[in-house]
Amino acid sequence: MTAIVVFIDQINASGTLHSTSQQLLTLARSAGEAVVVVAGPVSEDLAAELGVHGVARVLHSEQSELADFLIAPKADLVAQVAASVSASAVLLENSPAGKEIAARVGVALNAGVITDAVTVENQGGALLAHKSVLAGSYMVQAQATSAVTVISVKSHSVEARAAAQTVVPVVERIEVTFGPASLGARIIRRTSRTASGRPELEDARIVVAGGRGLDGDFGPVEELADVLGAAVGASRAATDAGWISHAAQVGQTGKKVSPQLYISVGISGAIQQKAGMQTSKVIVAVNKDSESPVFEIADFGIVGDLFKVLPQAVEEIKRR
Ligand code: FAD
């Protein structure tokens, strides 16, 4: 069976698999045999959880360079594992780091790179990826012409499922050779952002995003996000106005998200906003203008004043 290398870059503080990694494993299993790569230690609990996802082989490195330098050493790790197991594909998360690793692995393996994929399927041994292009105007099926394909997959594009049979994975600790160029930028200090307690935008199952209609007050959006356990996103009009950090911007020049539920609040639905969210599974729009273009892509639309609609929604959700 074709070997598909899955790079697990995020492990929860509790040592368990992040939901994005579970989704990658579900996809890999549907298309071949997953070989997992981890940059760091693999605890017994983590190995057991990987076994629940049908992973039979885990390769990991605990070399300090992986933590002390920027992205490049991780790309060396992934590329060298992919070459050693003769992988036909590498799957990674579609985060900025994931996409940088994908590009570097592509160069190292002379492999085609496909980003922003929402699903993959095995077509006669080669992986076919489905992705959105041209600001989300088209869905495209893409296949690399190289022997190996590197694909970054949007979070929540697929539902994570455990394997039909749990296995006990073989965990191997390996040593990787890092090229001088990979050790070009050392991390000298880490500072953590003030934690909001909300999920990261690109990892969230639910996103509540606000736009110019909020008129500077993100309170209603944040309250709805908190009762739903959602991340907060924004249109560029809102981030440019300084109402919320640029890190929250969704769209062509912001983050690309694909959650199970995207609630768009006071956002008109310009093409550049759609580019970042229209592959969401279910889109709900709240806008006072029934002619607003956002309703063209919304599965459910509420025409009304967000300052009335959102508090009512919060009350109702709390009541249940
Ligand atoms: P508006 O278009 O002003 O819409 C505000 C909406 O709020 C309206 O539909 C209005 O009916 C509604 N509203 C007002 N008050 C209420 C109320 N009380 N209750 C309910 N509804 C209300 N935009 C992005 O979002 N992301 C990007 O990444 C991005 N990249 C861009 C890149 C380029 C090169 C360019 C040129 C533009 C980009 N834009 C991007 C900007 C984009 O074109 C739009 O200008 C922007 O998305 C508009 O934001 P908005 O919908 O919040 O504001």
Tab-separated table of C-alpha atoms and ligand atoms in Angstrom:
chain	number	residue	atom	x	y	z
A	1	MET	CA	0.000	0.000	0.000
A	2	THR	CA	1.221	3.516	-0.771
A	3	ALA	CA	2.998	5.207	2.180
A	4	ILE	CA	1.713	8.658	3.097
A	5	VAL	CA	3.844	10.660	5.489
A	6	VAL	CA	1.804	12.767	7.909
A	7	PHE	CA	3.687	15.489	9.769
A	8	ILE	CA	2.219	16.093	13.221
A	9	ASP	CA	3.299	19.596	14.142
A	10	GLN	CA	0.856	20.341	16.936
A	11	ILE	CA	0.430	18.294	20.078
A	12	ASN	CA	-1.937	19.524	22.793
A	13	ALA	CA	-0.477	20.611	26.132
A	14	SER	CA	-1.973	17.427	27.608
A	15	GLY	CA	0.166	15.382	25.176
A	16	THR	CA	-2.804	14.344	23.049
A	17	LEU	CA	-3.322	14.731	19.310
A	18	HIS	CA	-4.606	18.048	18.052
A	19	SER	CA	-7.880	17.833	16.101
A	20	THR	CA	-6.158	18.994	12.892
A	21	SER	CA	-3.732	16.060	13.157
A	22	GLN	CA	-6.633	13.642	13.662
A	23	GLN	CA	-8.201	14.966	10.459
A	24	LEU	CA	-4.921	14.519	8.538
A	25	LEU	CA	-4.684	10.931	9.789
A	26	THR	CA	-8.276	10.228	8.714
A	27	LEU	CA	-7.500	11.503	5.217
A	28	ALA	CA	-4.187	9.640	4.985
A	29	ARG	CA	-5.886	6.381	6.008
A	30	SER	CA	-8.484	6.790	3.275
A	31	ALA	CA	-5.750	7.107	0.643
A	32	GLY	CA	-2.924	4.841	1.845
A	33	GLU	CA	-0.898	3.840	4.883
A	34	ALA	CA	0.017	6.685	7.210
A	35	VAL	CA	3.596	6.970	8.463
A	36	VAL	CA	3.698	9.646	11.136
A	37	VAL	CA	6.582	12.064	11.721
A	38	VAL	CA	6.866	13.982	14.990
A	39	ALA	CA	9.448	16.663	15.814
A	40	GLY	CA	9.935	15.841	19.482
A	41	PRO	CA	9.236	13.063	21.973
A	42	VAL	CA	6.396	10.573	21.568
A	43	SER	CA	4.810	9.596	24.881
A	44	GLU	CA	3.093	6.248	25.445
A	45	ASP	CA	-0.260	8.029	25.489
A	46	LEU	CA	0.437	9.753	22.190
A	47	ALA	CA	1.559	6.467	20.610
A	48	ALA	CA	-1.621	4.789	21.847
A	49	GLU	CA	-3.749	7.579	20.406
A	50	LEU	CA	-1.938	7.274	17.061
A	51	GLY	CA	-2.739	3.555	17.192
A	52	VAL	CA	-6.425	4.400	17.579
A	53	HIS	CA	-6.085	6.263	14.276
A	54	GLY	CA	-4.598	3.174	12.626
A	55	VAL	CA	-0.990	4.403	12.548
A	56	ALA	CA	1.428	1.462	12.514
A	57	ARG	CA	4.687	3.388	12.253
A	58	VAL	CA	5.894	6.562	13.960
A	59	LEU	CA	9.290	8.168	13.350
A	60	HIS	CA	10.410	10.977	15.610
A	61	SER	CA	13.481	13.010	16.343
A	62	GLU	CA	14.356	14.753	19.577
A	63	GLN	CA	17.283	16.725	18.164
A	64	SER	CA	17.495	20.169	19.756
A	65	GLU	CA	17.758	21.922	16.362
A	66	LEU	CA	14.067	21.160	15.755
A	67	ALA	CA	13.059	23.370	18.669
A	68	ASP	CA	15.894	25.909	18.596
A	69	PHE	CA	15.684	27.024	14.976
A	70	LEU	CA	12.899	28.299	12.732
A	71	ILE	CA	10.997	26.038	10.317
A	72	ALA	CA	13.766	24.642	8.089
A	73	PRO	CA	15.024	21.766	10.336
A	74	LYS	CA	11.463	20.378	10.490
A	75	ALA	CA	11.374	20.362	6.685
A	76	ASP	CA	14.656	18.382	6.695
A	77	LEU	CA	13.057	15.864	9.076
A	78	VAL	CA	9.928	15.434	6.964
A	79	ALA	CA	11.833	15.244	3.656
A	80	GLN	CA	14.324	12.680	4.948
A	81	VAL	CA	11.597	10.458	6.399
A	82	ALA	CA	9.538	10.702	3.201
A	83	ALA	CA	12.580	9.651	1.157
A	84	SER	CA	13.490	6.795	3.523
A	85	VAL	CA	9.996	5.228	3.436
A	86	SER	CA	9.549	5.899	-0.328
A	87	ALA	CA	6.401	7.903	0.414
A	88	SER	CA	4.113	8.783	-2.464
A	89	ALA	CA	2.740	11.782	-0.571
A	90	VAL	CA	3.266	14.060	2.409
A	91	LEU	CA	0.298	15.613	4.215
A	92	LEU	CA	0.627	18.649	6.473
A	93	GLU	CA	-1.665	21.205	8.029
A	94	ASN	CA	-2.406	24.339	5.992
A	95	SER	CA	-1.019	26.746	8.607
A	96	PRO	CA	1.673	29.299	7.631
A	97	ALA	CA	4.289	26.961	9.150
A	98	GLY	CA	2.764	23.938	7.376
A	99	LYS	CA	2.856	25.720	4.037
A	100	GLU	CA	6.490	26.777	4.532
A	101	ILE	CA	7.458	23.218	5.405
A	102	ALA	CA	5.505	21.977	2.356
A	103	ALA	CA	7.448	24.330	0.076
A	104	ARG	CA	10.813	23.303	1.528
A	105	VAL	CA	9.970	19.592	1.374
A	106	GLY	CA	8.830	20.091	-2.231
A	107	VAL	CA	12.231	21.537	-3.142
A	108	ALA	CA	14.123	18.810	-1.255
A	109	LEU	CA	12.170	15.977	-2.912
A	110	ASN	CA	11.613	17.631	-6.293
A	111	ALA	CA	7.935	17.121	-5.527
A	112	GLY	CA	4.802	18.954	-6.633
A	113	VAL	CA	3.227	21.036	-3.847
A	114	ILE	CA	-0.526	21.598	-3.518
A	115	THR	CA	-1.756	23.992	-0.811
A	116	ASP	CA	-5.263	24.889	0.454
A	117	ALA	CA	-6.595	21.375	-0.225
A	118	VAL	CA	-9.956	20.445	1.272
A	119	THR	CA	-9.724	16.733	0.549
A	120	VAL	CA	-7.531	14.139	-1.169
A	121	GLU	CA	-8.249	10.819	-2.813
A	122	ASN	CA	-6.118	7.998	-4.125
A	123	GLN	CA	-6.343	7.613	-7.882
A	124	GLY	CA	-4.377	4.567	-8.934
A	125	GLY	CA	-1.627	5.191	-6.395
A	126	ALA	CA	-1.280	8.946	-7.014
A	127	LEU	CA	-3.047	11.450	-4.798
A	128	LEU	CA	-5.631	13.799	-6.259
A	129	ALA	CA	-6.289	16.945	-4.234
A	130	HIS	CA	-9.393	19.133	-4.313
A	131	LYS	CA	-8.640	22.799	-3.658
A	132	SER	CA	-10.213	26.216	-4.086
A	133	VAL	CA	-8.494	28.724	-6.385
A	134	LEU	CA	-8.879	32.286	-7.699
A	135	ALA	CA	-10.197	33.712	-4.462
A	136	GLY	CA	-12.509	30.738	-4.047
A	137	SER	CA	-14.263	31.218	-7.402
A	138	TYR	CA	-13.470	27.663	-8.550
A	139	MET	CA	-12.862	24.265	-7.048
A	140	VAL	CA	-10.007	22.521	-8.823
A	141	GLN	CA	-8.823	18.929	-8.767
A	142	ALA	CA	-5.033	18.902	-8.881
A	143	GLN	CA	-2.529	16.108	-9.227
A	144	ALA	CA	1.251	16.446	-9.094
A	145	THR	CA	3.252	15.222	-12.053
A	146	SER	CA	6.142	14.226	-9.767
A	147	ALA	CA	6.643	10.899	-7.997
A	148	VAL	CA	5.913	12.487	-4.612
A	149	THR	CA	3.135	14.985	-3.846
A	150	VAL	CA	3.206	17.387	-0.902
A	151	ILE	CA	-0.248	18.576	0.160
A	152	SER	CA	-1.313	20.988	2.882
A	153	VAL	CA	-4.909	20.447	4.002
A	154	LYS	CA	-7.247	23.056	5.471
A	155	SER	CA	-8.298	22.388	9.028
A	156	HIS	CA	-11.840	20.945	9.493
A	157	SER	CA	-12.270	20.140	5.796
A	158	VAL	CA	-12.790	16.534	6.842
A	159	GLU	CA	-14.388	14.963	9.912
A	160	ALA	CA	-11.829	13.112	12.074
A	161	ARG	CA	-12.688	9.444	12.691
A	162	ALA	CA	-10.886	6.682	14.515
A	163	ALA	CA	-9.747	3.665	12.499
A	164	ALA	CA	-11.937	0.566	12.360
A	165	GLN	CA	-9.114	-1.327	14.088
A	166	THR	CA	-6.687	-0.030	16.680
A	167	VAL	CA	-3.049	-1.012	16.157
A	168	VAL	CA	0.048	-0.790	18.336
A	169	PRO	CA	2.466	1.457	16.466
A	170	VAL	CA	6.191	0.847	16.185
A	171	VAL	CA	7.867	4.032	17.422
A	172	GLU	CA	11.389	4.681	16.112
A	173	ARG	CA	13.662	7.481	17.255
A	174	ILE	CA	15.767	8.789	14.384
A	175	GLU	CA	18.588	11.291	13.760
A	176	VAL	CA	18.340	13.713	10.861
A	177	THR	CA	21.096	15.571	9.016
A	178	PHE	CA	20.514	19.315	8.957
A	179	GLY	CA	22.053	21.334	6.116
A	180	PRO	CA	23.833	24.602	6.995
A	181	ALA	CA	21.050	26.593	5.300
A	182	SER	CA	18.508	24.972	7.640
A	183	LEU	CA	20.345	26.307	10.655
A	184	GLY	CA	20.344	29.868	9.372
A	185	ALA	CA	17.885	31.414	11.834
A	186	ARG	CA	17.999	30.536	15.536
A	187	ILE	CA	15.126	31.397	17.894
A	188	ILE	CA	16.502	33.710	20.560
A	189	ARG	CA	13.354	34.490	22.555
A	190	ARG	CA	9.756	33.312	22.758
A	191	THR	CA	6.969	35.456	24.123
A	192	SER	CA	3.438	34.191	24.328
A	193	ARG	CA	0.481	36.258	23.259
A	194	THR	CA	-2.151	37.062	25.848
A	195	ALA	CA	-4.346	34.001	25.735
A	196	SER	CA	-8.021	34.699	25.026
A	197	GLY	CA	-8.995	31.133	25.895
A	198	ARG	CA	-10.569	30.845	22.426
A	199	PRO	CA	-9.423	28.361	19.792
A	200	GLU	CA	-7.001	29.475	17.096
A	201	LEU	CA	-8.811	30.812	14.037
A	202	GLU	CA	-7.436	28.211	11.622
A	203	ASP	CA	-8.084	25.302	13.985
A	204	ALA	CA	-11.576	26.243	15.141
A	205	ARG	CA	-14.647	24.122	14.343
A	206	ILE	CA	-16.754	27.282	14.602
A	207	VAL	CA	-15.765	30.832	13.616
A	208	VAL	CA	-17.806	33.951	14.368
A	209	ALA	CA	-16.517	36.809	12.214
A	210	GLY	CA	-17.434	40.474	12.382
A	211	GLY	CA	-17.151	43.320	9.897
A	212	ARG	CA	-17.748	47.033	9.490
A	213	GLY	CA	-21.349	46.537	10.611
A	214	LEU	CA	-20.056	46.173	14.180
A	215	ASP	CA	-19.135	49.851	14.156
A	216	GLY	CA	-16.152	49.319	16.446
A	217	ASP	CA	-17.847	47.092	19.032
A	218	PHE	CA	-16.769	43.440	18.810
A	219	GLY	CA	-18.550	42.664	22.112
A	220	PRO	CA	-21.602	40.925	20.541
A	221	VAL	CA	-19.368	38.792	18.278
A	222	GLU	CA	-17.099	37.820	21.175
A	223	GLU	CA	-20.053	36.883	23.370
A	224	LEU	CA	-21.521	34.657	20.685
A	225	ALA	CA	-18.094	33.118	20.035
A	226	ASP	CA	-17.684	32.340	23.737
A	227	VAL	CA	-21.022	30.574	24.171
A	228	LEU	CA	-20.246	28.477	21.082
A	229	GLY	CA	-16.581	27.806	21.939
A	230	ALA	CA	-15.704	29.515	18.659
A	231	ALA	CA	-12.788	31.570	17.339
A	232	VAL	CA	-13.275	35.228	16.430
A	233	GLY	CA	-12.548	36.360	12.878
A	234	ALA	CA	-12.953	39.662	11.064
A	235	SER	CA	-13.198	41.342	7.696
A	236	ARG	CA	-10.407	43.591	6.537
A	237	ALA	CA	-12.585	46.648	7.087
A	238	ALA	CA	-12.680	45.753	10.795
A	239	THR	CA	-8.966	44.993	11.119
A	240	ASP	CA	-7.960	48.090	9.114
A	241	ALA	CA	-10.114	50.188	11.433
A	242	GLY	CA	-8.089	48.815	14.371
A	243	TRP	CA	-11.141	47.253	16.065
A	244	ILE	CA	-9.401	43.879	16.268
A	245	SER	CA	-5.932	42.480	15.561
A	246	HIS	CA	-4.863	41.863	11.950
A	247	ALA	CA	-4.273	38.248	13.009
A	248	ALA	CA	-8.081	37.845	13.000
A	249	GLN	CA	-8.507	38.856	9.352
A	250	VAL	CA	-10.149	36.256	7.142
A	251	GLY	CA	-9.857	36.495	3.380
A	252	GLN	CA	-7.621	36.789	0.395
A	253	THR	CA	-4.978	38.716	2.301
A	254	GLY	CA	-5.888	37.169	5.650
A	255	LYS	CA	-6.379	33.652	6.954
A	256	LYS	CA	-8.092	30.894	4.974
A	257	VAL	CA	-10.506	28.997	7.179
A	258	SER	CA	-12.750	26.033	6.524
A	259	PRO	CA	-14.692	25.422	9.746
A	260	GLN	CA	-17.824	23.342	10.201
A	261	LEU	CA	-19.724	26.561	10.918
A	262	TYR	CA	-18.841	30.147	9.897
A	263	ILE	CA	-21.077	32.897	11.250
A	264	SER	CA	-20.611	36.113	9.290
A	265	VAL	CA	-21.836	39.199	11.143
A	266	GLY	CA	-22.093	42.669	9.596
A	267	ILE	CA	-19.880	41.625	6.679
A	268	SER	CA	-21.011	42.405	3.122
A	269	GLY	CA	-19.293	39.358	1.578
A	270	ALA	CA	-16.822	40.945	-0.835
A	271	ILE	CA	-14.937	38.517	-3.101
A	272	GLN	CA	-11.755	39.033	-1.044
A	273	GLN	CA	-13.616	38.015	2.163
A	274	LYS	CA	-15.200	34.990	0.451
A	275	ALA	CA	-11.745	33.836	-0.636
A	276	GLY	CA	-10.943	33.014	2.975
A	277	MET	CA	-14.157	31.349	4.126
A	278	GLN	CA	-16.368	30.021	1.377
A	279	THR	CA	-15.175	26.429	1.768
A	280	SER	CA	-16.726	26.474	5.273
A	281	LYS	CA	-19.196	23.599	5.696
A	282	VAL	CA	-22.142	25.738	6.852
A	283	ILE	CA	-22.286	29.520	6.483
A	284	VAL	CA	-24.707	31.647	8.496
A	285	ALA	CA	-24.931	35.362	7.672
A	286	VAL	CA	-26.386	38.154	9.797
A	287	ASN	CA	-26.775	41.381	7.856
A	288	LYS	CA	-29.362	44.155	7.872
A	289	ASP	CA	-29.243	44.498	4.067
A	290	SER	CA	-31.115	41.672	2.323
A	291	GLU	CA	-29.277	42.521	-0.943
A	292	SER	CA	-25.868	41.967	0.632
A	293	PRO	CA	-23.722	39.552	-1.491
A	294	VAL	CA	-22.943	37.449	1.571
A	295	PHE	CA	-26.426	35.930	1.259
A	296	GLU	CA	-25.426	34.414	-2.123
A	297	ILE	CA	-23.140	31.951	-0.335
A	298	ALA	CA	-24.946	31.666	3.004
A	299	ASP	CA	-26.721	28.418	3.894
A	300	PHE	CA	-28.806	30.331	6.442
A	301	GLY	CA	-29.381	34.068	6.413
A	302	ILE	CA	-30.804	36.410	9.019
A	303	VAL	CA	-31.793	39.862	7.767
A	304	GLY	CA	-31.692	42.069	10.821
A	305	ASP	CA	-29.736	44.353	13.107
A	306	LEU	CA	-26.819	42.390	14.557
A	307	PHE	CA	-27.058	44.305	17.833
A	308	LYS	CA	-30.518	42.769	18.305
A	309	VAL	CA	-29.972	39.359	16.664
A	310	LEU	CA	-26.721	38.372	18.397
A	311	PRO	CA	-27.782	38.999	22.028
A	312	GLN	CA	-30.980	37.003	21.347
A	313	ALA	CA	-28.928	34.136	19.919
A	314	VAL	CA	-26.601	34.197	22.945
A	315	GLU	CA	-29.578	34.126	25.364
A	316	GLU	CA	-31.184	31.219	23.508
A	317	ILE	CA	-27.955	29.183	23.376
A	318	LYS	CA	-27.348	29.777	27.109
A	319	ARG	CA	-30.919	28.721	27.906
A	320	ARG	CA	-30.518	25.297	26.195
B	1	FAD	P1	-18.654	46.505	4.270
B	1	FAD	O1	-18.457	46.050	2.872
B	1	FAD	O2	-18.752	47.960	4.532
B	1	FAD	O3	-19.968	45.767	4.814
B	1	FAD	C1	-20.503	46.019	6.059
B	1	FAD	C2	-21.797	45.244	6.116
B	1	FAD	O4	-22.346	45.363	7.407
B	1	FAD	C3	-22.854	45.713	5.116
B	1	FAD	O5	-23.275	44.630	4.311
B	1	FAD	C4	-23.994	46.232	5.984
B	1	FAD	O6	-25.284	45.968	5.431
B	1	FAD	C5	-23.785	45.456	7.261
B	1	FAD	N1	-24.290	46.123	8.465
B	1	FAD	C6	-24.082	47.398	8.843
B	1	FAD	N2	-24.656	47.614	10.064
B	1	FAD	C7	-25.268	46.460	10.421
B	1	FAD	C8	-26.041	46.063	11.551
B	1	FAD	N3	-26.270	46.905	12.577
B	1	FAD	N4	-26.527	44.810	11.585
B	1	FAD	C9	-26.296	43.916	10.573
B	1	FAD	N5	-25.565	44.263	9.468
B	1	FAD	C10	-25.052	45.510	9.404
B	1	FAD	N6	-11.513	41.930	2.881
B	1	FAD	C11	-11.542	40.923	3.759
B	1	FAD	O7	-12.509	40.757	4.509
B	1	FAD	N7	-10.485	40.052	3.822
B	1	FAD	C12	-9.402	40.163	3.028
B	1	FAD	O8	-8.481	39.346	3.144
B	1	FAD	C13	-9.369	41.215	2.071
B	1	FAD	N8	-8.337	41.343	1.230
B	1	FAD	C14	-8.389	42.332	0.265
B	1	FAD	C15	-7.363	42.409	-0.686
B	1	FAD	C16	-7.409	43.381	-1.663
B	1	FAD	C17	-6.318	43.437	-2.681
B	1	FAD	C18	-8.469	44.300	-1.704
B	1	FAD	C19	-8.537	45.354	-2.768
B	1	FAD	C20	-9.471	44.245	-0.761
B	1	FAD	C21	-9.448	43.261	0.250
B	1	FAD	N9	-10.451	43.161	1.197
B	1	FAD	C22	-10.460	42.109	2.054
B	1	FAD	C23	-11.471	44.209	1.351
B	1	FAD	C24	-12.816	43.861	0.721
B	1	FAD	O9	-12.815	44.232	-0.635
B	1	FAD	C25	-13.946	44.600	1.435
B	1	FAD	O10	-13.699	45.975	1.380
B	1	FAD	C26	-14.122	44.191	2.899
B	1	FAD	O11	-14.229	42.800	3.009
B	1	FAD	C27	-15.381	44.843	3.445
B	1	FAD	O12	-15.520	44.545	4.793
B	1	FAD	P2	-16.951	44.500	5.464
B	1	FAD	O13	-17.801	43.510	4.746
B	1	FAD	O14	-16.758	44.338	6.918
B	1	FAD	O15	-17.478	45.984	5.224
